[in-house]
mmCIF file of C-alpha atoms and ligand atoms in Angstrom:
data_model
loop_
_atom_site.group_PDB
_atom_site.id
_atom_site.type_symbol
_atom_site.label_atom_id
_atom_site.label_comp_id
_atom_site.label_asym_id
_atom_site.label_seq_id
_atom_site.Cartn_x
_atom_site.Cartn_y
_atom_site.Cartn_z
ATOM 1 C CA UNK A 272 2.452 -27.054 71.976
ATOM 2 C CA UNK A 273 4.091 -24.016 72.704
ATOM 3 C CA UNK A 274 3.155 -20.927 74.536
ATOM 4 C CA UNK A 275 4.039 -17.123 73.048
ATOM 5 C CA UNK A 276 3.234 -13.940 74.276
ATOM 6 C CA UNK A 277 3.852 -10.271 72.368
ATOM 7 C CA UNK A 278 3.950 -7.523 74.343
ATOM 8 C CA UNK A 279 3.340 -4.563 73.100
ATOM 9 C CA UNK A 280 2.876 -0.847 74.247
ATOM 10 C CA UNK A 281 -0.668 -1.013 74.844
ATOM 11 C CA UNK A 282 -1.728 -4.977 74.707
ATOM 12 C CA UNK A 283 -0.201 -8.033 75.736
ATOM 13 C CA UNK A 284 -1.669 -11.013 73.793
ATOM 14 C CA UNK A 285 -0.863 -14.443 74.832
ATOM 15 C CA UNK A 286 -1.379 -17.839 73.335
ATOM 16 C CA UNK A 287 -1.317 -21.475 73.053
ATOM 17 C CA UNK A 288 0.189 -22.526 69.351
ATOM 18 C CA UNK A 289 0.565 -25.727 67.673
ATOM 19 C CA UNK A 290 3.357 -27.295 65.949
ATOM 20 C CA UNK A 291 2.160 -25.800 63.033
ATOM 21 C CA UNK A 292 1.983 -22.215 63.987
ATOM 22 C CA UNK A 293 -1.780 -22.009 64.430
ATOM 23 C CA UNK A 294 -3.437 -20.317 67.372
ATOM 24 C CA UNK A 295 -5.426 -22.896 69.543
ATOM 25 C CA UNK A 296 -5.758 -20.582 72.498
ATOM 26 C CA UNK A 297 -5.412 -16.674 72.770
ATOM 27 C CA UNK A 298 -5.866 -14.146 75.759
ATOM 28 C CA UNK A 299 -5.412 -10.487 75.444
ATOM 29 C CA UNK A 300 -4.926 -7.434 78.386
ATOM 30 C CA UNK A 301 -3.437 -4.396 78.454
ATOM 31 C CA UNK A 302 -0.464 -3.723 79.280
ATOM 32 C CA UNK A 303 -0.958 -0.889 80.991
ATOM 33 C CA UNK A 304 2.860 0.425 80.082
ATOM 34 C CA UNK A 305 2.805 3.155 82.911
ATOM 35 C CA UNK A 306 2.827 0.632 85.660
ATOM 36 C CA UNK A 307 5.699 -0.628 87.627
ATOM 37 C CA UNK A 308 7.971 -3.718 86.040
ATOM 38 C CA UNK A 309 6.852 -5.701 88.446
ATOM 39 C CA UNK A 310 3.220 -5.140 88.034
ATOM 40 C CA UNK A 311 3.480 -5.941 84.760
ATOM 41 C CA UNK A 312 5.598 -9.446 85.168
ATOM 42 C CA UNK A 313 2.892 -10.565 87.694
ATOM 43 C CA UNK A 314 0.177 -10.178 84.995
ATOM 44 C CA UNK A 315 2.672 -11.879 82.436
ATOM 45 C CA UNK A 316 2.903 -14.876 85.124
ATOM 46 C CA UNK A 317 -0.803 -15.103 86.083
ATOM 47 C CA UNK A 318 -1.390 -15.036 82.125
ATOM 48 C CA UNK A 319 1.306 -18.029 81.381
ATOM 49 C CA UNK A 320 -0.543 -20.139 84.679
ATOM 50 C CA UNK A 321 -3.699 -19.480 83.018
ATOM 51 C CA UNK A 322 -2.309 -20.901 79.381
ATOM 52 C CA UNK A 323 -0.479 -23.816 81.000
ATOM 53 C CA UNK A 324 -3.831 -24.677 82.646
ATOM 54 C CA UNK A 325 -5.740 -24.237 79.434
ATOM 55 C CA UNK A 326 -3.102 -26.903 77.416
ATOM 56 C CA UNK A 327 -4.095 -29.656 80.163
ATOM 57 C CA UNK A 328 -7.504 -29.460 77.799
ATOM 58 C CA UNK A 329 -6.022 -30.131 74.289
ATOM 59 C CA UNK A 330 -3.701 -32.863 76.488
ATOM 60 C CA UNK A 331 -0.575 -31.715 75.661
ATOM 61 C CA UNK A 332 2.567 -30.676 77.231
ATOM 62 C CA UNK A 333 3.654 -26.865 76.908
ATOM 63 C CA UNK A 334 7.175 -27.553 75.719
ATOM 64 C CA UNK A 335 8.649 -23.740 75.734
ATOM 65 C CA UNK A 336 7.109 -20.174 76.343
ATOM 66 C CA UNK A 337 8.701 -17.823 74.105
ATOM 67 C CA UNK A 338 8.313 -13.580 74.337
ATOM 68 C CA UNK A 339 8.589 -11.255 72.039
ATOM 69 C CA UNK A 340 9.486 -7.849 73.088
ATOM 70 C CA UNK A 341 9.491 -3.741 71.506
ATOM 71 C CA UNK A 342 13.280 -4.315 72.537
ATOM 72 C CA UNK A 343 16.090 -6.213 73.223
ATOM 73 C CA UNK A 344 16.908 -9.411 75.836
ATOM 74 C CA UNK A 345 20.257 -10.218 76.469
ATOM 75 C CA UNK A 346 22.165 -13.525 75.231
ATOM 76 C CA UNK A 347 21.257 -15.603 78.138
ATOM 77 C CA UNK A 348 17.906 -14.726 78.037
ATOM 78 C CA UNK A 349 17.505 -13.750 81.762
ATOM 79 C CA UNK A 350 17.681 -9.954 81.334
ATOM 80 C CA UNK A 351 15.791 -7.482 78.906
ATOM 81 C CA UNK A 352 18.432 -5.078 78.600
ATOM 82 C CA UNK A 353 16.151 -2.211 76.622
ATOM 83 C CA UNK A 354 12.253 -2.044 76.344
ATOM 84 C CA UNK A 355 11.967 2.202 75.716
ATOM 85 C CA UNK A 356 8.179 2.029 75.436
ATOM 86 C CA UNK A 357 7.723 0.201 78.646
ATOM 87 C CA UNK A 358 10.553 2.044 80.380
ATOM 88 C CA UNK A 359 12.386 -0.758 81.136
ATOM 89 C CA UNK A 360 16.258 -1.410 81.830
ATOM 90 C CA UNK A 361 17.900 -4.588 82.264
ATOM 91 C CA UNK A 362 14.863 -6.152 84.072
ATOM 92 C CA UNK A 363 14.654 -9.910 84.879
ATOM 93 C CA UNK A 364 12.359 -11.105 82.468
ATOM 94 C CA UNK A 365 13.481 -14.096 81.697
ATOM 95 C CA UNK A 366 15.318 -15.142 84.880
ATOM 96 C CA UNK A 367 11.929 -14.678 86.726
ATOM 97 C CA UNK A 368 10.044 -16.914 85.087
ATOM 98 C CA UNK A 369 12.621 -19.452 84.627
ATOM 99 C CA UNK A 370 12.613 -20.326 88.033
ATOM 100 C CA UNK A 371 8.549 -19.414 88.089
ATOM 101 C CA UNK A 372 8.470 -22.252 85.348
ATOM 102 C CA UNK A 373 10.432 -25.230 84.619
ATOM 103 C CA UNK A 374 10.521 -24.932 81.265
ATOM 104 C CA UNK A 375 12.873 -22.742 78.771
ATOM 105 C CA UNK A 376 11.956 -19.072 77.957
ATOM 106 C CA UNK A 377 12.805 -17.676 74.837
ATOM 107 C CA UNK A 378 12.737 -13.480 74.841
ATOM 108 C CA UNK A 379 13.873 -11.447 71.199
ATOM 109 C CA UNK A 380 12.688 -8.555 69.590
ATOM 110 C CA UNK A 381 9.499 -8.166 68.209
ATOM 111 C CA UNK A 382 10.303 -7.521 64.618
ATOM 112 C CA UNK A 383 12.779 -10.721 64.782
ATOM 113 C CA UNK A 384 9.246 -12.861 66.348
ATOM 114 C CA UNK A 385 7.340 -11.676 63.517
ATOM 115 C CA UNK A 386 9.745 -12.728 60.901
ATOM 116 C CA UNK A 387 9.742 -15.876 62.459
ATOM 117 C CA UNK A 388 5.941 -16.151 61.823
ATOM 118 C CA UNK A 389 6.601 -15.131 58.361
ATOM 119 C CA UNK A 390 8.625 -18.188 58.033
ATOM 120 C CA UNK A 391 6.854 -20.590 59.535
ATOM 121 C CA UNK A 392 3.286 -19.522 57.956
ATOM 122 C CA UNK A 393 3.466 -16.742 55.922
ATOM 123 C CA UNK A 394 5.056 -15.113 53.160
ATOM 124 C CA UNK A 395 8.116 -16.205 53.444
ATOM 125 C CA UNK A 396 7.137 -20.234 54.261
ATOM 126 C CA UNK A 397 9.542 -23.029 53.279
ATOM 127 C CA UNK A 398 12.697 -20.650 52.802
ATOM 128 C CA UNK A 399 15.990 -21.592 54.577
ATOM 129 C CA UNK A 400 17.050 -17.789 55.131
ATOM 130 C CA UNK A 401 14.759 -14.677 54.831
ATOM 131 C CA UNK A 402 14.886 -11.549 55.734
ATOM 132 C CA UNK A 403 11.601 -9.356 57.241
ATOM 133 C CA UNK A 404 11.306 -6.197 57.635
ATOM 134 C CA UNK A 405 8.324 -4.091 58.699
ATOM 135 C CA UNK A 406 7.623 -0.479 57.775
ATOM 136 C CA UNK A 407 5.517 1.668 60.743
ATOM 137 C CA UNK A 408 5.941 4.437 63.370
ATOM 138 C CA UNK A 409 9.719 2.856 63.281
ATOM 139 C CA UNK A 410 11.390 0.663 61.124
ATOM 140 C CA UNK A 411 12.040 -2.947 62.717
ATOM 141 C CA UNK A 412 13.876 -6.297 61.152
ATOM 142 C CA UNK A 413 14.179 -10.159 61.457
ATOM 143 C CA UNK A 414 16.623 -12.436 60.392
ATOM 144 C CA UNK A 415 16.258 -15.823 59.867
ATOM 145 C CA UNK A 416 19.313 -17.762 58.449
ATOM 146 C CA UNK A 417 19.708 -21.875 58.019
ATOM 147 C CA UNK A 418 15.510 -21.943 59.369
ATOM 148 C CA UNK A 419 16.505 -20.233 62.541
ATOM 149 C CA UNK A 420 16.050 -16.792 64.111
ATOM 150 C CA UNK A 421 19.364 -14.654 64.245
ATOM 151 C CA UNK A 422 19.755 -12.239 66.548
ATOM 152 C CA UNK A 423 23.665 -12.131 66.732
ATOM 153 C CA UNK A 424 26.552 -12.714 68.750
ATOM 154 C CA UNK A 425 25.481 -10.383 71.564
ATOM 155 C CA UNK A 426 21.564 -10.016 70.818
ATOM 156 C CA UNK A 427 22.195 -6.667 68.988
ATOM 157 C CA UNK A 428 21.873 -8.233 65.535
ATOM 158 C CA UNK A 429 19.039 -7.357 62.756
ATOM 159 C CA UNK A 430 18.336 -4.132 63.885
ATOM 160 C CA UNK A 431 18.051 -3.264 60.147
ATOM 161 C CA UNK A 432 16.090 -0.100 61.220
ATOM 162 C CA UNK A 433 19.286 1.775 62.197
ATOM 163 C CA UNK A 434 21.148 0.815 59.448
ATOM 164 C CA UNK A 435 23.032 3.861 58.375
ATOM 165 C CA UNK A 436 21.897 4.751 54.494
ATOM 166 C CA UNK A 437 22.870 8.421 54.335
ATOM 167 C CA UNK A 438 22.514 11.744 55.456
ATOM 168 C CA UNK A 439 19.035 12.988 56.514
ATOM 169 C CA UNK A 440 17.862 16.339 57.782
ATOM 170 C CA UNK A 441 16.839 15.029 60.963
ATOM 171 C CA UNK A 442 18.029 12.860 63.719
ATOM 172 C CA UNK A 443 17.096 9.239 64.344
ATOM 173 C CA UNK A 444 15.372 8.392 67.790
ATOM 174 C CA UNK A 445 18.687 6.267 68.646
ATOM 175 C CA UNK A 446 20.611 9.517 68.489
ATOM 176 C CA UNK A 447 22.287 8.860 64.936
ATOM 177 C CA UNK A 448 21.389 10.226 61.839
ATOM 178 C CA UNK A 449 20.464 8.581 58.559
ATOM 179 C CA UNK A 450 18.924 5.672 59.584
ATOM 180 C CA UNK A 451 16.703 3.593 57.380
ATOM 181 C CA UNK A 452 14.357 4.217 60.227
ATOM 182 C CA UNK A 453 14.109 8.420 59.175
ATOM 183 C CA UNK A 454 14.103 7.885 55.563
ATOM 184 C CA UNK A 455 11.347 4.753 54.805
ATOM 185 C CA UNK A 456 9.075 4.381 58.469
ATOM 186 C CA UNK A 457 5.482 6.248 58.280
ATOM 187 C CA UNK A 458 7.055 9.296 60.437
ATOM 188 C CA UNK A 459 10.405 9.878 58.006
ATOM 189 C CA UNK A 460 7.423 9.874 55.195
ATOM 190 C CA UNK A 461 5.188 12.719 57.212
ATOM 191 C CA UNK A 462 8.240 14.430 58.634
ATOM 192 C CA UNK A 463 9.567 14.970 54.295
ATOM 193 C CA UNK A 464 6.196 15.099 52.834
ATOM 194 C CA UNK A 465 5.351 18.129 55.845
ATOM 195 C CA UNK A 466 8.881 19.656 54.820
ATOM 196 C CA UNK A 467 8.406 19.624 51.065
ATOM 197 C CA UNK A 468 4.965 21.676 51.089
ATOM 198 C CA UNK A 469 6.173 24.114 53.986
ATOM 199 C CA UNK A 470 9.244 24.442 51.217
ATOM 200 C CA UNK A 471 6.848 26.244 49.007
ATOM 201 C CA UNK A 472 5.315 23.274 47.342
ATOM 202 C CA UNK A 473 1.964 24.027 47.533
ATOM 203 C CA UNK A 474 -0.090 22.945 43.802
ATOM 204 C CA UNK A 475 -0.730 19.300 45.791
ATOM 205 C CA UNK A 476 -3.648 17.152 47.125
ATOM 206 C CA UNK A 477 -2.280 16.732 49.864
ATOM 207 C CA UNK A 478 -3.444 20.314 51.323
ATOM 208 C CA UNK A 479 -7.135 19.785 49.551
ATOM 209 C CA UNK A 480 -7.408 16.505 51.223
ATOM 210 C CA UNK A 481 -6.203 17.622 54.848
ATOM 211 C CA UNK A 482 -8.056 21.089 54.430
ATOM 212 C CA UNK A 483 -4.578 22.757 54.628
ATOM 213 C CA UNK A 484 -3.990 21.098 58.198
ATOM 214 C CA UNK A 485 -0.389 19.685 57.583
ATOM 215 C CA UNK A 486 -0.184 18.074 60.893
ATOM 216 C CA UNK A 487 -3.062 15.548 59.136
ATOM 217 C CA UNK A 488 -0.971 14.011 56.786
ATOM 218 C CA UNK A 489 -0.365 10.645 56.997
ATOM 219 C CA UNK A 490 1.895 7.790 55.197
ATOM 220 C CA UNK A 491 -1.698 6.478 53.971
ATOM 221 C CA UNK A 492 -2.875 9.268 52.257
ATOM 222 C CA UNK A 493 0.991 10.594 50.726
ATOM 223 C CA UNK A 494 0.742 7.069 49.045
ATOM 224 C CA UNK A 495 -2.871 7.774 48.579
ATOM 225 C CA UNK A 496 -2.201 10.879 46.720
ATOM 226 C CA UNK A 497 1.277 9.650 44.956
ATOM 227 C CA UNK A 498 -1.090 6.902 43.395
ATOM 228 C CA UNK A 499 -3.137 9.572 41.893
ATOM 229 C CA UNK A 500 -0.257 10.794 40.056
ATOM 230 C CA UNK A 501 0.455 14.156 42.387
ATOM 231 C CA UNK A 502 3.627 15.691 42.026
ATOM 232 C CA UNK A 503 4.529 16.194 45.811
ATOM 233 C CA UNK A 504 3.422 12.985 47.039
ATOM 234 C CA UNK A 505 5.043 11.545 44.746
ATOM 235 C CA UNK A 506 8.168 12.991 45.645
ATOM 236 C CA UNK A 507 8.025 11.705 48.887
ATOM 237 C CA UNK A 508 7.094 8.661 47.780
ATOM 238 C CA UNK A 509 10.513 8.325 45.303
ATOM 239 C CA UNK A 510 13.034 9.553 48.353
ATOM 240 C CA UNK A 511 11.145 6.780 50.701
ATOM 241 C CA UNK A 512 11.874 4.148 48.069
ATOM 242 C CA UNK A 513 15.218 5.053 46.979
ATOM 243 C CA UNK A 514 16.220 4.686 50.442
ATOM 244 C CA UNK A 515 14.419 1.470 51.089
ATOM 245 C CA UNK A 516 15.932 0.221 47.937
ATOM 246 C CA UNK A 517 19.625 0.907 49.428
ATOM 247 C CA UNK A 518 18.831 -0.668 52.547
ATOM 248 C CA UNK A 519 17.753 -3.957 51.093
ATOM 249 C CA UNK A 520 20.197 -3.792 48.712
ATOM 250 C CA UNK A 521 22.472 -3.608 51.538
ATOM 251 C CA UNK A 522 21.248 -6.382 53.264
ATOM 252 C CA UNK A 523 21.066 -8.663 49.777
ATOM 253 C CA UNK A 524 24.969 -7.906 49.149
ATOM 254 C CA UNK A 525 25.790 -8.956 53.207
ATOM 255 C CA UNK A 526 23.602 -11.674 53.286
ATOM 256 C CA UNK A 527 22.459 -13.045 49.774
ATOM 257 C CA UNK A 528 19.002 -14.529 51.423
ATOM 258 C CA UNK A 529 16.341 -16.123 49.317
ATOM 259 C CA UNK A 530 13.335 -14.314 50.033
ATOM 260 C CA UNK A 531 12.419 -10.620 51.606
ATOM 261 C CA UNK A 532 9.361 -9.950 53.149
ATOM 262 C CA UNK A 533 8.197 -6.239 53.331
ATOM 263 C CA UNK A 534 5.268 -5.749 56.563
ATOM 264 C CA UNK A 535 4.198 -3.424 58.909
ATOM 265 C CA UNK A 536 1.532 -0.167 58.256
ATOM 266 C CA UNK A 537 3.110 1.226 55.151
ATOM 267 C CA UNK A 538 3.275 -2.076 53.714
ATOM 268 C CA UNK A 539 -0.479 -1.376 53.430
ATOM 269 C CA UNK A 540 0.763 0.399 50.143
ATOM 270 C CA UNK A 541 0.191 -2.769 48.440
ATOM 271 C CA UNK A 542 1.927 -3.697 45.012
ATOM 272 C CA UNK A 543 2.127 0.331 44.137
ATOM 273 C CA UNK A 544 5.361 0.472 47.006
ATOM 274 C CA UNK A 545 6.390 -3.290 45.951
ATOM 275 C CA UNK A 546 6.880 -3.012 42.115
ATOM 276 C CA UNK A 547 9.106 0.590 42.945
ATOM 277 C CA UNK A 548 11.242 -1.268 45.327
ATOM 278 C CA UNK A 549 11.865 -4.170 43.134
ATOM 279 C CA UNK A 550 12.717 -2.165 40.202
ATOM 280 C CA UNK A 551 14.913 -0.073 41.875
ATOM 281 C CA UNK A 552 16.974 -2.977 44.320
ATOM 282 C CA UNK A 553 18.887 -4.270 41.845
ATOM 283 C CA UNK A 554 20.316 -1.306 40.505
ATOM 284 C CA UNK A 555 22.470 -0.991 43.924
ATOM 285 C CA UNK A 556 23.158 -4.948 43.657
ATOM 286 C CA UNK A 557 26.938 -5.674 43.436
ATOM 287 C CA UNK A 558 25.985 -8.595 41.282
ATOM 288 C CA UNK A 559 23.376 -7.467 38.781
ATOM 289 C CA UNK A 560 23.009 -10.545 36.806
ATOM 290 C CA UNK A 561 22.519 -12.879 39.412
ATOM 291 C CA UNK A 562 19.354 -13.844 40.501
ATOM 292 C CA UNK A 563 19.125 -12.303 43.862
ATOM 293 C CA UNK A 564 16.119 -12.263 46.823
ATOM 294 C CA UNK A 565 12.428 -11.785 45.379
ATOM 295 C CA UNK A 566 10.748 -8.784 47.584
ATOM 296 C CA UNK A 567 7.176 -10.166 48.444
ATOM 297 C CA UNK A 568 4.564 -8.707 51.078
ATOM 298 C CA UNK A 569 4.246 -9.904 54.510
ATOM 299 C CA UNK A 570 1.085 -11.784 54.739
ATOM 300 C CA UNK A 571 0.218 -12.177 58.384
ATOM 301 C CA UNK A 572 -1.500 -9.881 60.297
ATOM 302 C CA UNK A 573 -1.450 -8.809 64.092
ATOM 303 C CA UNK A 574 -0.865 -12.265 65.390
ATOM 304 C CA UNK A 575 2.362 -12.583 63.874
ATOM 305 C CA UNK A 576 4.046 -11.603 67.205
ATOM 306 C CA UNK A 577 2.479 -13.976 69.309
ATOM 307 C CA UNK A 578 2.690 -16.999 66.708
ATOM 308 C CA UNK A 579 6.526 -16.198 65.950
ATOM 309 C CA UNK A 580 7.186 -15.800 69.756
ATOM 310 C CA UNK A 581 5.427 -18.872 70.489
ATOM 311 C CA UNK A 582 7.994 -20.534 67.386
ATOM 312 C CA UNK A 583 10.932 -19.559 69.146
ATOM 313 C CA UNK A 584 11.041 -22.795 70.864
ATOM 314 C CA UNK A 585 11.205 -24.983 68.140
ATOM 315 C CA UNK A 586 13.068 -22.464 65.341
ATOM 316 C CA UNK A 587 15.581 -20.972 68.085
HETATM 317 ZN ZN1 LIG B 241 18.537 4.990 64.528
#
């Protein structure tokens, strides 16, 4: 059995997982993100003790504890070099509780964990390489290629959120601009939808349904409205895909993977968002008539992180 932990901004959810993926065991706190590192490593420890305890029950052996983070570790999987939310900066994550526990630690991004999960029990189950990528405040991305998690040669790897697809009228958090991140994430569909209707556009549900208050809209109701046939949302709704489209088009012609798994809030959209993307994906394909990727939703929910970090012992 394996241990994983996601932590997050505001929870940290630990568990003990079977070979399978399934949850035997889970424990949640909050993070508490304003504390000290070192506040919040002592509740990660006191969390793992707890879990190691608890597998002496189902009599069996934790064989790895695995982490996913909202950042990046490092390639030897001592340091986490980034963690914005949590304000942290090359801490010693992993070094710390390598020599806390004798057992190997696995840390990588949470978008990369949940991909994992995909592919061990979800949507994207008994492929050899998939791609995941999950639509929300931000845009985040997992690769998995030959059954196993890539991250790249220096842990930077499938940050498909900041992939550059074209020229936007704002700036990406990172500092660049035109990142998938500002044209297809819940925000970059606010931020246009908010900038359309200020533009004049102004015959739309969208100002019925937030009584005029523009700083109520929301990805859920722009889809909400686009589904209901009006004009702006709908608008909005075409930019977000075409972009989407050109990013996993992108990603098809580098990396030609079997399956892509589309999660995260927006997802939410359902089969409305999926049919657009798939129609329009293939039209930036280099090789049109070859079969190429089907684009599926995600299926697992918010345990994804902690199953898929748990997985990183076996798939990693
Ligand atoms: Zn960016």
């Amino acid at each position: 059995m394996y241990i994983g932990i996601d932590i997050g901004g505001t929870a940290i959810k630990a568990g003990l997982v079977n070979e399978n993926g399934e949850i035997l065991y889970k424990k949640e706190i909050r993070t508490r993100a304003e504390r000290e590192y070192k506040d919040i490593e002592r509740d990660i420890i006191e969390l793992i003790k707890d879990l190691i305890k608890r597998s002496n029950e189902y009599g069996k052996n934790v064989k790895s504890i695995g982490l996913g983070i909202p950042g990046i570790g490092d390639v030897t999987g001592d340091f986490v070099v980034y963690c914005t939310n949590l304000g942290w900066r090359n801490v010693p994550l992993g070094k710390n509780l390598k020599s806390q526990f004798n057992l190997p630690i696995y840390i990588e991004n949470d978008a990369t964990v949940a991909g994992l999960a995909e592919n061990v029990k979800g949507a994207t189950k008994g492929s050899n390489s998939s791609i995941f990528i999950t639509l929300g405040t931000g845009v985040g991305g997992g690769i998995i290629i030959d059954g196993k998690v890539y991250s790249g040669a220096h842990g930077t790897g499938s940050e498909i959120g900041h992939m550059i697809v074209g020229e936007n009228f704002y700036d990406c958090n990172c500092g660049n601009n035109g990142c998938l991140e500002t044209f297809a994430s819940a925000t970059a569909i606010i931020k246009y939808t908010t900038k359309i209707i200020k533009h004049g556009n102004n015959d739309t549900l969208i100002l019925e349904k937030t009584g005029g208050d523009l700083n109520k809209i929301t990805a859920k109701l722009v889809f909400d409205c686009a589904k209901e046939g009006d004009k702006v949302a709908n608008e909005s709704i075409d930019r977000m895909v075409k972009y989407l489209s050109i990013g996993i088009a992108n990603l098809l012609n580098t990396l030609d993977p079997e399956i892509v798994a589309i999660g995260g809030g927006v997802s939410k959209a359902g089969d409305f968002l999926l049919e657009k993307v798939r129609k329009q994906v293939g039209s930036y394909l280099l090789y049109k008539d070859i079969k190429y990727a089907d684009i599926v939703l995600a299926t697992l929910g918010n345990d994804a992180g902690l199953v898929g970090a748990a997985m990183l012992g076996k798939y990693k």
